[in-house]
Coordinates of C-alpha atoms in Angstrom, one line a residue:
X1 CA 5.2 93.5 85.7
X2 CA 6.7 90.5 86.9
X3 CA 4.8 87.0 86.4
X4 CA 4.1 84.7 89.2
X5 CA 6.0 82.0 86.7
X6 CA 9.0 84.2 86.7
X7 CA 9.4 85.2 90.3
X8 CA 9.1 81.9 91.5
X9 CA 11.9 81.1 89.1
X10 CA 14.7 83.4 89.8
X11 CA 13.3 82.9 93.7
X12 CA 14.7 79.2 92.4
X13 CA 17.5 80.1 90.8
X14 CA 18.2 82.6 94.2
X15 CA 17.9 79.2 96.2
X16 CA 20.2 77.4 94.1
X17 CA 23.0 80.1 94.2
X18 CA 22.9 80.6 97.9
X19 CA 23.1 76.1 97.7
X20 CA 26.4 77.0 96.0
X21 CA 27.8 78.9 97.9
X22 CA 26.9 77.0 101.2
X23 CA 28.4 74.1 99.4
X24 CA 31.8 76.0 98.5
X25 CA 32.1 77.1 101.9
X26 CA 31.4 73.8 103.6
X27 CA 34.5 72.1 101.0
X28 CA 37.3 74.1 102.8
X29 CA 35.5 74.4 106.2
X30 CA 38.3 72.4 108.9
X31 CA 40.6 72.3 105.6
X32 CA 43.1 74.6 104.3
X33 CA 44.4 74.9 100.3
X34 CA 47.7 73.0 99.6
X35 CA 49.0 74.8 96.4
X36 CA 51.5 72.5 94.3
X37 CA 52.6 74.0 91.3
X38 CA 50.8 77.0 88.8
X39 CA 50.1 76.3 85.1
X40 CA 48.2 77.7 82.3
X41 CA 44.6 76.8 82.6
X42 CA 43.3 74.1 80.3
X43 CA 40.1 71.8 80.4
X44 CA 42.5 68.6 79.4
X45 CA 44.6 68.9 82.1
X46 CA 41.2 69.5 84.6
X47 CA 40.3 66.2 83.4
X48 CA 43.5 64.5 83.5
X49 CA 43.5 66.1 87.4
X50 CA 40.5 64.1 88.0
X51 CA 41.3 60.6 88.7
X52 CA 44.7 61.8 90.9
X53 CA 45.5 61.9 94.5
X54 CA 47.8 63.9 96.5
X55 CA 49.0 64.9 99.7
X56 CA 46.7 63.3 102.7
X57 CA 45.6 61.1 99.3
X58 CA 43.2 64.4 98.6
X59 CA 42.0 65.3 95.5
X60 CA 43.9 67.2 93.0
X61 CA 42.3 70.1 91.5
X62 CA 42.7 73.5 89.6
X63 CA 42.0 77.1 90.9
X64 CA 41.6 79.7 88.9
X65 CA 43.3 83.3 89.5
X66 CA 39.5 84.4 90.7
X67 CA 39.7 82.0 93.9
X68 CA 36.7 79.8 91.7
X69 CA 37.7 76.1 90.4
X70 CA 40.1 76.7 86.7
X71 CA 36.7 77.3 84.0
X72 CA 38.7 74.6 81.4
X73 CA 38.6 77.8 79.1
X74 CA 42.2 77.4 78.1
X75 CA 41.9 80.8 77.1
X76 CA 45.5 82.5 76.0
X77 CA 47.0 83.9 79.3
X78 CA 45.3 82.1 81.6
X79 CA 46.5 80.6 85.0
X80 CA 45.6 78.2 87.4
X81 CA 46.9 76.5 90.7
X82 CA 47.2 73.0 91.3
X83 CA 46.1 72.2 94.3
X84 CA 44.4 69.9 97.2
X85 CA 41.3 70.3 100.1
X86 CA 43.8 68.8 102.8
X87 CA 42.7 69.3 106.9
X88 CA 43.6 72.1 108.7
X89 CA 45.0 70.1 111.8
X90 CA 47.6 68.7 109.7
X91 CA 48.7 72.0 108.3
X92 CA 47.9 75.0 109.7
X93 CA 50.5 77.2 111.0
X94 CA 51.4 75.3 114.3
X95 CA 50.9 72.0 112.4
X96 CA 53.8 72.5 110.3
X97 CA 55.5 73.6 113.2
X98 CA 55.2 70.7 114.6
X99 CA 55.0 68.3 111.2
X100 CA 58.6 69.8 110.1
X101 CA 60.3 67.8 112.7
X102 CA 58.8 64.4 111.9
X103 CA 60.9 63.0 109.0
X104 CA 58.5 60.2 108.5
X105 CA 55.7 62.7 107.6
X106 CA 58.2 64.8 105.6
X107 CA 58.8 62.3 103.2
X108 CA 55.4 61.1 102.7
X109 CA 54.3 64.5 102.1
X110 CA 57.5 65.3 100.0
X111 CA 56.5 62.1 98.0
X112 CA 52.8 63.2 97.7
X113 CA 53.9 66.3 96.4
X114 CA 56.2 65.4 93.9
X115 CA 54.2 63.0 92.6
X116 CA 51.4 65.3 91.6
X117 CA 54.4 67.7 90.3
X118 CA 55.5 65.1 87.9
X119 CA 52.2 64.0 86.9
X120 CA 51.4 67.6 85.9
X121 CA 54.7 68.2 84.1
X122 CA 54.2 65.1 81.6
X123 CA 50.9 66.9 80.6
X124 CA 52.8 70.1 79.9
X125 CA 54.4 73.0 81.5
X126 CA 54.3 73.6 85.3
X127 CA 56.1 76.4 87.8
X128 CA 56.7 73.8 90.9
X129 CA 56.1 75.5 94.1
X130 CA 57.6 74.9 97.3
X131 CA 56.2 72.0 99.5
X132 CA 54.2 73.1 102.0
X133 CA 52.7 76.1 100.8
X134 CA 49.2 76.8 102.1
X135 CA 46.8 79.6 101.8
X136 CA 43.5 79.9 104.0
X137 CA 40.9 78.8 101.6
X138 CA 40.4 79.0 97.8
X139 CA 39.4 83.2 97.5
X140 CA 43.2 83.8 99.2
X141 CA 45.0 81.5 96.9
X142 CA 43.2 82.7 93.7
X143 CA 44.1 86.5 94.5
X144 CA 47.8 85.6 95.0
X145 CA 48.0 83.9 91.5
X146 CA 46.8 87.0 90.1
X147 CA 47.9 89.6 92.3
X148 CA 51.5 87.5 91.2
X149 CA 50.4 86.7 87.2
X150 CA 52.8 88.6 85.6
X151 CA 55.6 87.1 87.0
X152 CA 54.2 83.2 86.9
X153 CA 53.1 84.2 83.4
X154 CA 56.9 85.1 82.2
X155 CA 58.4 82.7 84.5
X156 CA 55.9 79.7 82.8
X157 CA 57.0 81.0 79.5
X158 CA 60.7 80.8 79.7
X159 CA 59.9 76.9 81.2
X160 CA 57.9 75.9 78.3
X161 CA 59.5 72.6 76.4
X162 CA 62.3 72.5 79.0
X163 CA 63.0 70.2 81.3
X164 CA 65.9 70.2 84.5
X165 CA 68.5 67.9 84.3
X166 CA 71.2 67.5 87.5
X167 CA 74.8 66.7 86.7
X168 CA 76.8 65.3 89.4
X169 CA 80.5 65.0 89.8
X170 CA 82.1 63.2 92.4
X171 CA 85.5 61.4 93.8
X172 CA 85.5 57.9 94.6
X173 CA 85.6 56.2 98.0
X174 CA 89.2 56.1 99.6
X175 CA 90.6 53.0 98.7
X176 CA 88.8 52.7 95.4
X177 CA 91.2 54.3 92.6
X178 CA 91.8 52.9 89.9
X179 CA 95.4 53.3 89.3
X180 CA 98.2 50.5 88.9
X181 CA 100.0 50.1 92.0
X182 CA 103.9 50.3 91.7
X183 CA 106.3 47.3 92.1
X184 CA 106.7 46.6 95.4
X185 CA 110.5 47.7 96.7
X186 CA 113.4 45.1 97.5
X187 CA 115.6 45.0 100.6
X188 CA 118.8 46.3 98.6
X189 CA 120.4 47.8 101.9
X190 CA 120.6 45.2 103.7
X191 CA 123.9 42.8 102.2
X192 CA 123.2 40.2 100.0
X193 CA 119.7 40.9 99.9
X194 CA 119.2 42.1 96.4
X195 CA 116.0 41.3 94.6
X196 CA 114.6 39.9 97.6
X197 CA 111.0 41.6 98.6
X198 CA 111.7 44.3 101.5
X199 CA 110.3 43.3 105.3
X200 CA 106.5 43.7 105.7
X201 CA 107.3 46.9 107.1
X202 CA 108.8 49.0 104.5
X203 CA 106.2 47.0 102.1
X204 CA 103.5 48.4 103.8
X205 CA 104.7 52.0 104.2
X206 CA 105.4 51.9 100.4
X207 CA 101.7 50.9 100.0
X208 CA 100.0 53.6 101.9
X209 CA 102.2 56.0 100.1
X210 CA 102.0 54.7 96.7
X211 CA 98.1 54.8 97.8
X212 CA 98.1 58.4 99.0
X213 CA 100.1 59.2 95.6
X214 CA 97.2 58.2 93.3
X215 CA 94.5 59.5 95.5
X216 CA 96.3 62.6 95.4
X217 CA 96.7 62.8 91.5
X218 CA 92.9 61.4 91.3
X219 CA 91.9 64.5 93.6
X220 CA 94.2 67.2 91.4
X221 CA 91.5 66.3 88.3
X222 CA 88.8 66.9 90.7
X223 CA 88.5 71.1 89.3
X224 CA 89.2 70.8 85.8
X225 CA 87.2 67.8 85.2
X226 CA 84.6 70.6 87.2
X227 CA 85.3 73.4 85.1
X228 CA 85.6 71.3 82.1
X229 CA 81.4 70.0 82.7
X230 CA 80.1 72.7 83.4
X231 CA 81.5 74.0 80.7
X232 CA 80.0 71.2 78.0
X233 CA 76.3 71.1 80.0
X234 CA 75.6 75.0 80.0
X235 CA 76.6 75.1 76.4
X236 CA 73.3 73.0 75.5
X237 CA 71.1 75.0 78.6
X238 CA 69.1 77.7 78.7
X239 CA 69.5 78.5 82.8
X240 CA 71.3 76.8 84.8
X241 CA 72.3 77.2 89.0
X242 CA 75.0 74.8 90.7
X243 CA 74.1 74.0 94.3
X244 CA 76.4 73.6 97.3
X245 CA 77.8 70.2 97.1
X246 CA 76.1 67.1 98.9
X247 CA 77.5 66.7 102.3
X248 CA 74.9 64.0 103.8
X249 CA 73.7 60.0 103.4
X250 CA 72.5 61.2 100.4
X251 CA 75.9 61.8 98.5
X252 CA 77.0 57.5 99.9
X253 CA 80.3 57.2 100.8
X254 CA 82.0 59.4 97.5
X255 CA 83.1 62.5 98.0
X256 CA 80.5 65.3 96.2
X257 CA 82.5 67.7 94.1
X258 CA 80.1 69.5 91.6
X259 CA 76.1 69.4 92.4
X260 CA 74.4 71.5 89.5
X261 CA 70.9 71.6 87.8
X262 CA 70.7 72.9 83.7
X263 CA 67.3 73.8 82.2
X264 CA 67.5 72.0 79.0
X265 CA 65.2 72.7 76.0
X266 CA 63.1 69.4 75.4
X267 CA 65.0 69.7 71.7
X268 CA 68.5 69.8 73.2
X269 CA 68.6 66.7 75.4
X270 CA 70.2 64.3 74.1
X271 CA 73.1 67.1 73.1
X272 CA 73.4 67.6 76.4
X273 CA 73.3 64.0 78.0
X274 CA 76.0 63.4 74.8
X275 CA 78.4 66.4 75.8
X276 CA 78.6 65.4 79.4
X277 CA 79.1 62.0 78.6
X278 CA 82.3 63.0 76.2
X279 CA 83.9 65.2 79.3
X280 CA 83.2 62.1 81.8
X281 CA 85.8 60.0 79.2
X282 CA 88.4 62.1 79.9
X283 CA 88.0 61.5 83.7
X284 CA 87.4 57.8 84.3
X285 CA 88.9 57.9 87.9
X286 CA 86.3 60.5 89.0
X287 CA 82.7 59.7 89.0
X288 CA 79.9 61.8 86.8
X289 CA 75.7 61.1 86.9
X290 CA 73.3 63.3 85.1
X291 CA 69.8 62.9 86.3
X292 CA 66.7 63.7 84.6
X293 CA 64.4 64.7 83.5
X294 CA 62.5 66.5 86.3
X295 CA 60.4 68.9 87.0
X296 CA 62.0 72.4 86.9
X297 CA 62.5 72.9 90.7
X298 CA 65.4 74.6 90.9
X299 CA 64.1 77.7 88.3
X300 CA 61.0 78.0 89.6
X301 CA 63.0 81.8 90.7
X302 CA 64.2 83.3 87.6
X303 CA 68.0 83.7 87.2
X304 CA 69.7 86.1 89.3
X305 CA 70.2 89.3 88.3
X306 CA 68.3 92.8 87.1
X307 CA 64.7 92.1 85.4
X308 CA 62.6 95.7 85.4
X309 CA 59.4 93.9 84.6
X310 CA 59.6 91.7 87.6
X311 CA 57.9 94.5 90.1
X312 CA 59.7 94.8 93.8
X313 CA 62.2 92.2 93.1
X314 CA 63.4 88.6 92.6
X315 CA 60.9 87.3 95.7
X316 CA 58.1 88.7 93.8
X317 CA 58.2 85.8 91.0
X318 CA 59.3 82.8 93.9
X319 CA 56.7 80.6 95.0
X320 CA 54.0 81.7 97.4
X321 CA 54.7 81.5 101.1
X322 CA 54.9 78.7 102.6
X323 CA 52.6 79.1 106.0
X324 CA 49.6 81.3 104.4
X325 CA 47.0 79.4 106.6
X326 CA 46.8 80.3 110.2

């Protein structure tokens, strides 16, 4: 038999869950869930979470795999997305659509994003995921993490204590060699004119090809100063993927030659930066920059190849897609 005391309690405690709910619903009504990175689930980083902003200056939070905020359990095993509330007009499907050709809103959101990226990854391990990627509301993004667990899970764990570090090889801007410039040639042909300076003519030919000579022999070290860094940075790497080379305002007025990224165990770094450093010596006409540390971007996908455990296929351990929301 039921008390009067206690039915009016759970008829209380009935009110208050139904609040809840009301309440989670309201928090993603007109907004969609803007998913940065997945990590492993821990009530220090929650709290660290709490006093940063994101894209559309939103508030950065953690979902757990159950579509409920991260529980701060920091049990083993345990995932959780990063993510933001952000509104719906701003990027839903035709949104993005639309926001995609607007470089001005592209980088602010590209800023926004990698900002929260960075943050996380100086707290510990994160598996970036791509910019833009969306899901409906919280219950869809909290059954892709763990309908996709596995894969995060093995993909976090081959991350932990690394860090990416780009390396960066490229020729210098014509007219910038620096090579020694032979004598310039004397008019012997012409009678009595020897060990005078040749016409302004044959002076200037003699330049340009003198020029084109060095530029040539500066271009010639271009692949084995290539072959030889690669060679020295993967030696201290534990992944690494080289990219197609810059051909934009980004690579400035040099010519880009090598663009790769290495995974670098946190213990190996300064091996690494020391090793590339040594090959750059031997090349002092070409130019070399290692950037770094970042985020892992570039292995959020694991290395390419056969992996059994990895379910339908390499796609399967990639970031979410990028226009869940509709």
């Amino acid at each position: 038999m039921t008390h009067p005391e206690e039915h009016a309690e759970r008829a209380e405690q009935d009110d208050r869950v139904a609040q809840d709910d009301r309440v989670a619903h309201d928090r993603y009504a007109g907004h969609v869930v803007y998913v940065y990175a997945v990590v492993e689930a821990a009530a220090p980083l929650r709290d660290r979470l709490a006093a940063l902003r994101g894209v559309a200056e939103a508030r950065v939070e953690l979902l757990s795999e159950t579509g409920g905020d991260g529980d701060g359990s920091g049990r083993p095993g345990r995932l959780a997305l990063v993510v933001s509330s952000v509104p719906r007009a701003d990027f839903d499907e035709a949104a993005l659509t639309r926001n995609f050709e607007d470089l001005a809103w592209l980088e602010r959101v590209a800023r926004a994003h990698h900002d929260v990226v960075g943050a996380v990854a100086a707290r510990g391990t994160v598996l970036p995921l791509r910019m833009a990627t969306v899901y409906e509301d919280g219950d869809r993004a909290g059954r892709a993490l763990s309908e996709r667990h596995e894969t995060f899970a093995r993909r976090l764990a081959a991350l932990r204590a690394h860090a990416e570090y780009g390396v960066k090889l490229s020729l210098p801007p014509a007219g910038a060699v620096s090579r020694t410039a032979p004598a310039a040639p004397t008019d012997s042909a012409v009678p009595g004119g020897e060990g005078r300076p040749a016409g302004p003519g044959r002076a200037y030919l003699h330049r340009r090809r003198a020029q084109r000579q060095a530029r040539e022999a500066v271009h010639a070290q271009a692949g084995p100063a290539a072959a030889a860094l690669s060679e020295a940075a993967a030696r201290h790497a534990s992944e690494h993927v080289r990219h197609a080379p810059q051909r934009s305002p980004l690579s400035g007025p040099s010519q880009n030659v090598l663009n790769a990224s290495y995974l670098v165990p946190d213990a190996r770094a300064d091996a690494f930066r020391a090793a590339v450093a040594r090959v750059a010596e031997r090349f002092p006409d070409l130019r070399v920059e290692v950037t770094g540390p970042w985020a892992p971007y570039s292995f959020a996908m694991p290395p390419p190849g056969p992996d059994p455990a990895a379910g339908d296929g390499p796609d399967e351990a990639g970031p979410a897609p990028a226009r869940e929301a509709s």
